[in-house]
XYZ file of C-alpha atoms in Angstrom:
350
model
C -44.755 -40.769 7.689
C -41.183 -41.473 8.819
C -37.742 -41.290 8.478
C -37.855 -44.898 6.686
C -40.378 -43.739 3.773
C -38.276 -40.907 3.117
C -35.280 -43.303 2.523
C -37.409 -45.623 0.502
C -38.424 -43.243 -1.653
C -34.859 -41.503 -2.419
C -33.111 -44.359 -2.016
C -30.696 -43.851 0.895
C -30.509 -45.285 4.426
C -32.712 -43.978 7.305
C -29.126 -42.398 9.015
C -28.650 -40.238 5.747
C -31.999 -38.876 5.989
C -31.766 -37.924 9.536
C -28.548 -36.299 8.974
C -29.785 -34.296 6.355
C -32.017 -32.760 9.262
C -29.928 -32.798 12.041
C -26.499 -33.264 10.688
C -26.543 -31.354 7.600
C -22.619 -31.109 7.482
C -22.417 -34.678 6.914
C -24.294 -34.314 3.527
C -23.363 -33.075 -0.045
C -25.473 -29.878 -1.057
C -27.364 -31.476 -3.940
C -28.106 -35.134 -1.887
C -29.549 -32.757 1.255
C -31.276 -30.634 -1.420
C -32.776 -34.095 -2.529
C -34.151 -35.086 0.850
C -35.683 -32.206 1.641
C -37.799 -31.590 -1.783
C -38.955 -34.908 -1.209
C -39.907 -34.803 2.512
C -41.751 -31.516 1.580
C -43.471 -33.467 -1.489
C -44.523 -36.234 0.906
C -45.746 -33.756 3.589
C -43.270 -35.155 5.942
C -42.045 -32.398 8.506
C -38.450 -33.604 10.391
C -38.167 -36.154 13.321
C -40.023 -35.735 16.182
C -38.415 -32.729 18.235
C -38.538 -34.966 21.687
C -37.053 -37.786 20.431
C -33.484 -34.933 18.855
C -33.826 -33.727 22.217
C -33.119 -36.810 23.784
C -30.323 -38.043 21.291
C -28.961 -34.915 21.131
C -29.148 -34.400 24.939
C -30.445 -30.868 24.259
C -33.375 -28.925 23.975
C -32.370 -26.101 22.026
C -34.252 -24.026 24.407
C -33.545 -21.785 27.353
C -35.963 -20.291 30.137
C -36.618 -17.073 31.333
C -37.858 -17.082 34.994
C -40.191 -13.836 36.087
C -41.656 -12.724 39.443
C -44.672 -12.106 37.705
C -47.231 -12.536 35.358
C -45.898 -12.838 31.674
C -47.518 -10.212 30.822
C -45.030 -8.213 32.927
C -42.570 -8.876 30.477
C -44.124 -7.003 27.876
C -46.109 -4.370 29.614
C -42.798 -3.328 31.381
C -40.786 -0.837 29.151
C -37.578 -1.745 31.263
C -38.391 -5.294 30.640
C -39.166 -5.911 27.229
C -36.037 -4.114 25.903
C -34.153 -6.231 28.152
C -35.595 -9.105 26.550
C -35.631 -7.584 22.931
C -31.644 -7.546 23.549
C -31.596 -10.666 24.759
C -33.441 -12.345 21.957
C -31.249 -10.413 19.484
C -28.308 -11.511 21.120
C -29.470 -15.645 21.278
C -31.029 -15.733 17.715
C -27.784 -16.330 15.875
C -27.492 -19.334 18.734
C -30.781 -21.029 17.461
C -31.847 -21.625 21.007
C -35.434 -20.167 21.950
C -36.511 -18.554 24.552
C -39.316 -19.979 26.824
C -40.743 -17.412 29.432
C -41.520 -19.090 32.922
C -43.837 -17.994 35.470
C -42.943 -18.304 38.701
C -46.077 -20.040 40.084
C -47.676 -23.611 38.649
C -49.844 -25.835 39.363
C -49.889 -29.130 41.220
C -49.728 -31.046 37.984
C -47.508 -28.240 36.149
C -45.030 -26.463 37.351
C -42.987 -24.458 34.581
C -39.744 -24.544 36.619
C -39.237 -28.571 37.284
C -41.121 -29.513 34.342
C -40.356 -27.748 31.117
C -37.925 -28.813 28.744
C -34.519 -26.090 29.050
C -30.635 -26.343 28.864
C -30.238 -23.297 30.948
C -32.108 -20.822 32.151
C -32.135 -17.202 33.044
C -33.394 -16.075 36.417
C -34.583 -12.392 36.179
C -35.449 -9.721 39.109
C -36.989 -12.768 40.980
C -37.798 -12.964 44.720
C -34.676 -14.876 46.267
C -37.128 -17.611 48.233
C -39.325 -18.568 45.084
C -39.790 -22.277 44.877
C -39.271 -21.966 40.880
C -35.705 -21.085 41.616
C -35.469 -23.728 44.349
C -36.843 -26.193 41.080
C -34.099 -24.594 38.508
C -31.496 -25.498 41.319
C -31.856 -29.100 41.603
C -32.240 -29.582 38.287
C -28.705 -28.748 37.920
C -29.361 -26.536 35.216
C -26.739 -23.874 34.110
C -28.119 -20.318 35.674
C -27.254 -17.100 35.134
C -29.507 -13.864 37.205
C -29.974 -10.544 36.275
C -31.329 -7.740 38.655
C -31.083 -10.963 41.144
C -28.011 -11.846 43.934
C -27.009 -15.133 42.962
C -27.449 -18.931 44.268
C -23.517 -19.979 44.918
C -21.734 -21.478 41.849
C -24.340 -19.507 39.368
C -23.114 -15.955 37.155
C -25.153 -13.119 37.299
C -25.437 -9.677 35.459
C -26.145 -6.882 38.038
C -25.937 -3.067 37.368
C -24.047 -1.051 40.114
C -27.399 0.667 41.191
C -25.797 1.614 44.355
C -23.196 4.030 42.390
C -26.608 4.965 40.306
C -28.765 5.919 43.486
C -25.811 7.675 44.668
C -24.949 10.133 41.992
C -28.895 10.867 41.981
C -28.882 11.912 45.803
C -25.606 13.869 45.171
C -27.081 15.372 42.312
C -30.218 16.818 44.516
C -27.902 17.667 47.647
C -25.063 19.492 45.270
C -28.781 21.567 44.247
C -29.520 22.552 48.063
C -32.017 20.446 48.628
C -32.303 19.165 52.405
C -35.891 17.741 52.619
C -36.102 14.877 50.093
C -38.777 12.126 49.704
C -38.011 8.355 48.250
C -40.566 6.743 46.388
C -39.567 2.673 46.236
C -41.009 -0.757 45.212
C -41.892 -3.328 47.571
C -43.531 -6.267 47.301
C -44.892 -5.990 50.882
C -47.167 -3.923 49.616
C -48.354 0.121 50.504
C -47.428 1.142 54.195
C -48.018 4.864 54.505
C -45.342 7.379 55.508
C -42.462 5.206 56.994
C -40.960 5.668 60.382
C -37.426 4.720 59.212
C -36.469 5.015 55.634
C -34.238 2.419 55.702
C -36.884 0.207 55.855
C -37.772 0.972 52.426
C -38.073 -1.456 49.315
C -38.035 -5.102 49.273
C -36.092 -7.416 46.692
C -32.571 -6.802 45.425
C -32.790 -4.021 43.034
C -34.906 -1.929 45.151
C -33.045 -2.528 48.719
C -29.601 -1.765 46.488
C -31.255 1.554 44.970
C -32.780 2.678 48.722
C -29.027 1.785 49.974
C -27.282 3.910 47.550
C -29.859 6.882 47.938
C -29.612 6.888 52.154
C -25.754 6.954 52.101
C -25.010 10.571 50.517
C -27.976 12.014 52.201
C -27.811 11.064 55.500
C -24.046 11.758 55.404
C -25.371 15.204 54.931
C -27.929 15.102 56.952
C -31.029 15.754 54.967
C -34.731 15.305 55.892
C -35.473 11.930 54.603
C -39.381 10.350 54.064
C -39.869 7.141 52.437
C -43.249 5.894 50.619
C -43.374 1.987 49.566
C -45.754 1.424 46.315
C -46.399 -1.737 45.654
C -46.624 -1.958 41.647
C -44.285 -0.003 39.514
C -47.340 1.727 37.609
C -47.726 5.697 37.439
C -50.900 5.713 39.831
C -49.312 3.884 42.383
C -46.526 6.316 42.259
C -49.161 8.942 41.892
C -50.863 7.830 45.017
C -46.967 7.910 47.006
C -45.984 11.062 45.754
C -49.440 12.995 46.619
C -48.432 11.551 50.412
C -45.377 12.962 50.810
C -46.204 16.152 49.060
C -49.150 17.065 51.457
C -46.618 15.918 54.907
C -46.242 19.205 57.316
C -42.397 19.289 56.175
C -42.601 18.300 52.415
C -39.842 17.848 50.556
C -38.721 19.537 47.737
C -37.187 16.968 46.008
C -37.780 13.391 45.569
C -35.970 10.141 44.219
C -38.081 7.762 42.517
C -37.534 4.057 41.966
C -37.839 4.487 38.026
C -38.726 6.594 35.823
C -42.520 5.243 35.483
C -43.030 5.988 39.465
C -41.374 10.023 38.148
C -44.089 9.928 35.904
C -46.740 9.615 38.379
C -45.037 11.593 40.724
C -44.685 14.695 37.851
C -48.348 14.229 37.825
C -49.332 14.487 41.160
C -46.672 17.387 41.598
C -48.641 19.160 38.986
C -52.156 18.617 40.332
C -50.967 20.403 43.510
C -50.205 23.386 42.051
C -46.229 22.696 42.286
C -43.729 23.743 39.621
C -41.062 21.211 38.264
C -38.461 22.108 39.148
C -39.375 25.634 40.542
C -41.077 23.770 43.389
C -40.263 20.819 43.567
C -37.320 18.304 41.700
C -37.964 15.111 40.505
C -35.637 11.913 39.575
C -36.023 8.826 37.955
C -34.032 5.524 37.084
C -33.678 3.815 33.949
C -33.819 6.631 31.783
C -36.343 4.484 29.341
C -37.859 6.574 26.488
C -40.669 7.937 29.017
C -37.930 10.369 30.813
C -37.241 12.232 27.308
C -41.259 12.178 26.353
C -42.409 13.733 29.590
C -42.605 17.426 29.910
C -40.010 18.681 31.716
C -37.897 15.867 30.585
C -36.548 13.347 33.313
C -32.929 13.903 35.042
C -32.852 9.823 35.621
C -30.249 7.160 36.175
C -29.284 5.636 32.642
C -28.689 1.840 32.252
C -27.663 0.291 28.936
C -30.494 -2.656 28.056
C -28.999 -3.647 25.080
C -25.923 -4.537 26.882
C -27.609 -5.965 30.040
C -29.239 -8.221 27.725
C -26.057 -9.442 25.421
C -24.064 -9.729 28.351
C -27.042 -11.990 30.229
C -26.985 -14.042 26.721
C -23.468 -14.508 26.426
C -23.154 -15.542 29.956
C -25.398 -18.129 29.690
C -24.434 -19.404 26.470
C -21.039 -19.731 28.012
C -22.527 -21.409 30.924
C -24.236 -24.286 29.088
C -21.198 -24.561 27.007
C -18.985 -25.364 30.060
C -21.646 -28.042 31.483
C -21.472 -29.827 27.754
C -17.832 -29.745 28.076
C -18.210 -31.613 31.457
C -16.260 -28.269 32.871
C -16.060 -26.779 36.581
C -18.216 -24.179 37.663
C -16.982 -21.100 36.449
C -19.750 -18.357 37.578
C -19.079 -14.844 36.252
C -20.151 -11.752 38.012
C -20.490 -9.316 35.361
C -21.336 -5.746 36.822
C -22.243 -3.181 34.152
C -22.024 0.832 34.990
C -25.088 3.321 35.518
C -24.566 7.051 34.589
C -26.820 10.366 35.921
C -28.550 12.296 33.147
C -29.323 15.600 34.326
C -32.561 17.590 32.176
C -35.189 19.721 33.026
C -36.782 17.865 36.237
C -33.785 18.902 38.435
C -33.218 22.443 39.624
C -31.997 24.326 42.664
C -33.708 23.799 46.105
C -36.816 26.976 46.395
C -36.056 28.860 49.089
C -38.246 28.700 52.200
């Protein structure tokens, strides 16, 4: 079945059939109308979506590039509402979203050899190869949670102004012994030596950066604990370390509100009040900080405009390499705000 029997069966030439699926404009209402009822009688489905790409010189699709799994994307609360915003924000665009995984194979690698007119690069580690891939294809880029190659935009939230007002918060409360809970790749290290070494990757190293400069301004008692996944009994596991330390803290700063979670748990399972005993913080302020009980004071950041700002970025993006137009990388930068509830409270006395 092709284009041709189509024509010979209505009648018209094989260009007015293809327009009627690709150039419907060109068309009256009643002739495309005509086409179409008798491609669908004859079982016939549209041309061949590789050979519009390459007329077109478009795919009609854009990738997604993650650290992880895929899975991550919809396991992760953060995540998946960043891409439900996203998707929201693209599906008036008709371009589709395919997810990439950072790692291939020898014969496949997602990155160099999947079909895309622009992709997004999210919360990726700076030296992955799939990004090296993305680059030299030339593609249009835009990263989110991620510092940028030079000449792509990105869409970053000012987590340093977020960590901050959550260390102010706890210092403004008395506290002077406070523990940071942070994601690292590198994996679990025990009690660190210098908490500055804390966190790996951009959003955690920003978040550690912005927590470190109010408090040892004031100078607090700072311990650090690296967990590897950002899953409750990691942070469960971190928390339980710093709580049992000779000079515990009474307070401590978590990486989101997920590691609060598990650190609300193991607080509890030591016998320690919340807040009476011991305050708690998270980041992200995802539905999990108003579900928990006492409710999470947490950093909030707006997904649904992370992820329409990400879309429009890169739509704008591929529109200016169609156009044959310079690089013109934006650096959007959207705000984070402290929501104070029930985990916070003045420092116990000691």
């Amino acid at each position: 079945m092709t284009l041709q029997t189509i024509a010979d069966e209505v009648g018209v030439s094989r260009m007015t059939v293809s327009n009627a699926f690709s150039r419907p404009d060109q068309l009256s209402a009643d002739l495309r109308r005509t086409i179409l009822t008798a491609a669908e009688a004859l079982g016939y489905v549209g041309p061949d979506p590789a050979a519009r790409a390459l007329a077109r010189g478009t795919t009609g699709a854009v990738g997604v590039l993650l650290t992880e799994s895929l899975g991550s994307a919809f396991s992760d609360p953060i995540a998946a509402g960043f891409f439900g915003a996203l998707a929201e924000e693209l599906a008036p665009t008709g371009l589709a979203l395919s997810l990439l995984p950072s790692t291939g194979t020898t014969e496949m690698i997602p990155a160099r050899d999947i079909p895309m007119d622009g992709a997004l690069v999210y919360a990726c580690a700076g030296e992955s190869d799939a990004i090296t891939w993305l680059v030299r294809r030339r593609l249009p880029l835009v990263f989110v949670d991620q510092d940028p190659v030079a000449g792509a935009s990105s869409v970053l939230l000012d987590e340093r102004a977020g960590s901050r007002a959550a260390a102010t918060h706890l210092l403004e409360l008395g506290h002077e012994a406070i523990g940071l809970i942070a994601f690292s790749s590198a994996g679990h290290r025990g009690v660190l030596q210098d908490p500055a070494a804390a966190g790996s990757g951009y959003t955690s190293l920003e978040r550690v950066a912005g927590w470190l400069e109010p408090l040892v301004a004031a100078g607090a008692r700072v311990s650090a604990v690296d967990v590897p996944v950002n899953s409750e009994p990691d942070a469960y596991a971190a928390a339980q370390e710093l709580l049992t330390l000779a000079t515990a803290p009474t307070a401590l700063l978590c990486y989101s509100d997920v590691m609060a979670w598990g650190a609300l748990h193991a607080a509890q399972d030591l016998g320690l009040r919340v807040p009476d005993d011991l305050s708690i913080v998270g980041f992200d302020d995802s539905a999990l900080a108003r579900r928990v009980r006492p409710a999470l004071t947490t950093i909030r950041q707006d997904l649904g405009a992370k992820g329409r700002a990400a879309a429009l970025a890169l739509t704008a993006a591929i529109a200016r390499g169609r156009a044959g137009a310079g690089s013109e990388p934006e650096a959007i930068v959207l705000p984070t705000e402290l929501v104070v509830r029930e985990s916070t409270g003045p420092a116990p006395s000691r």
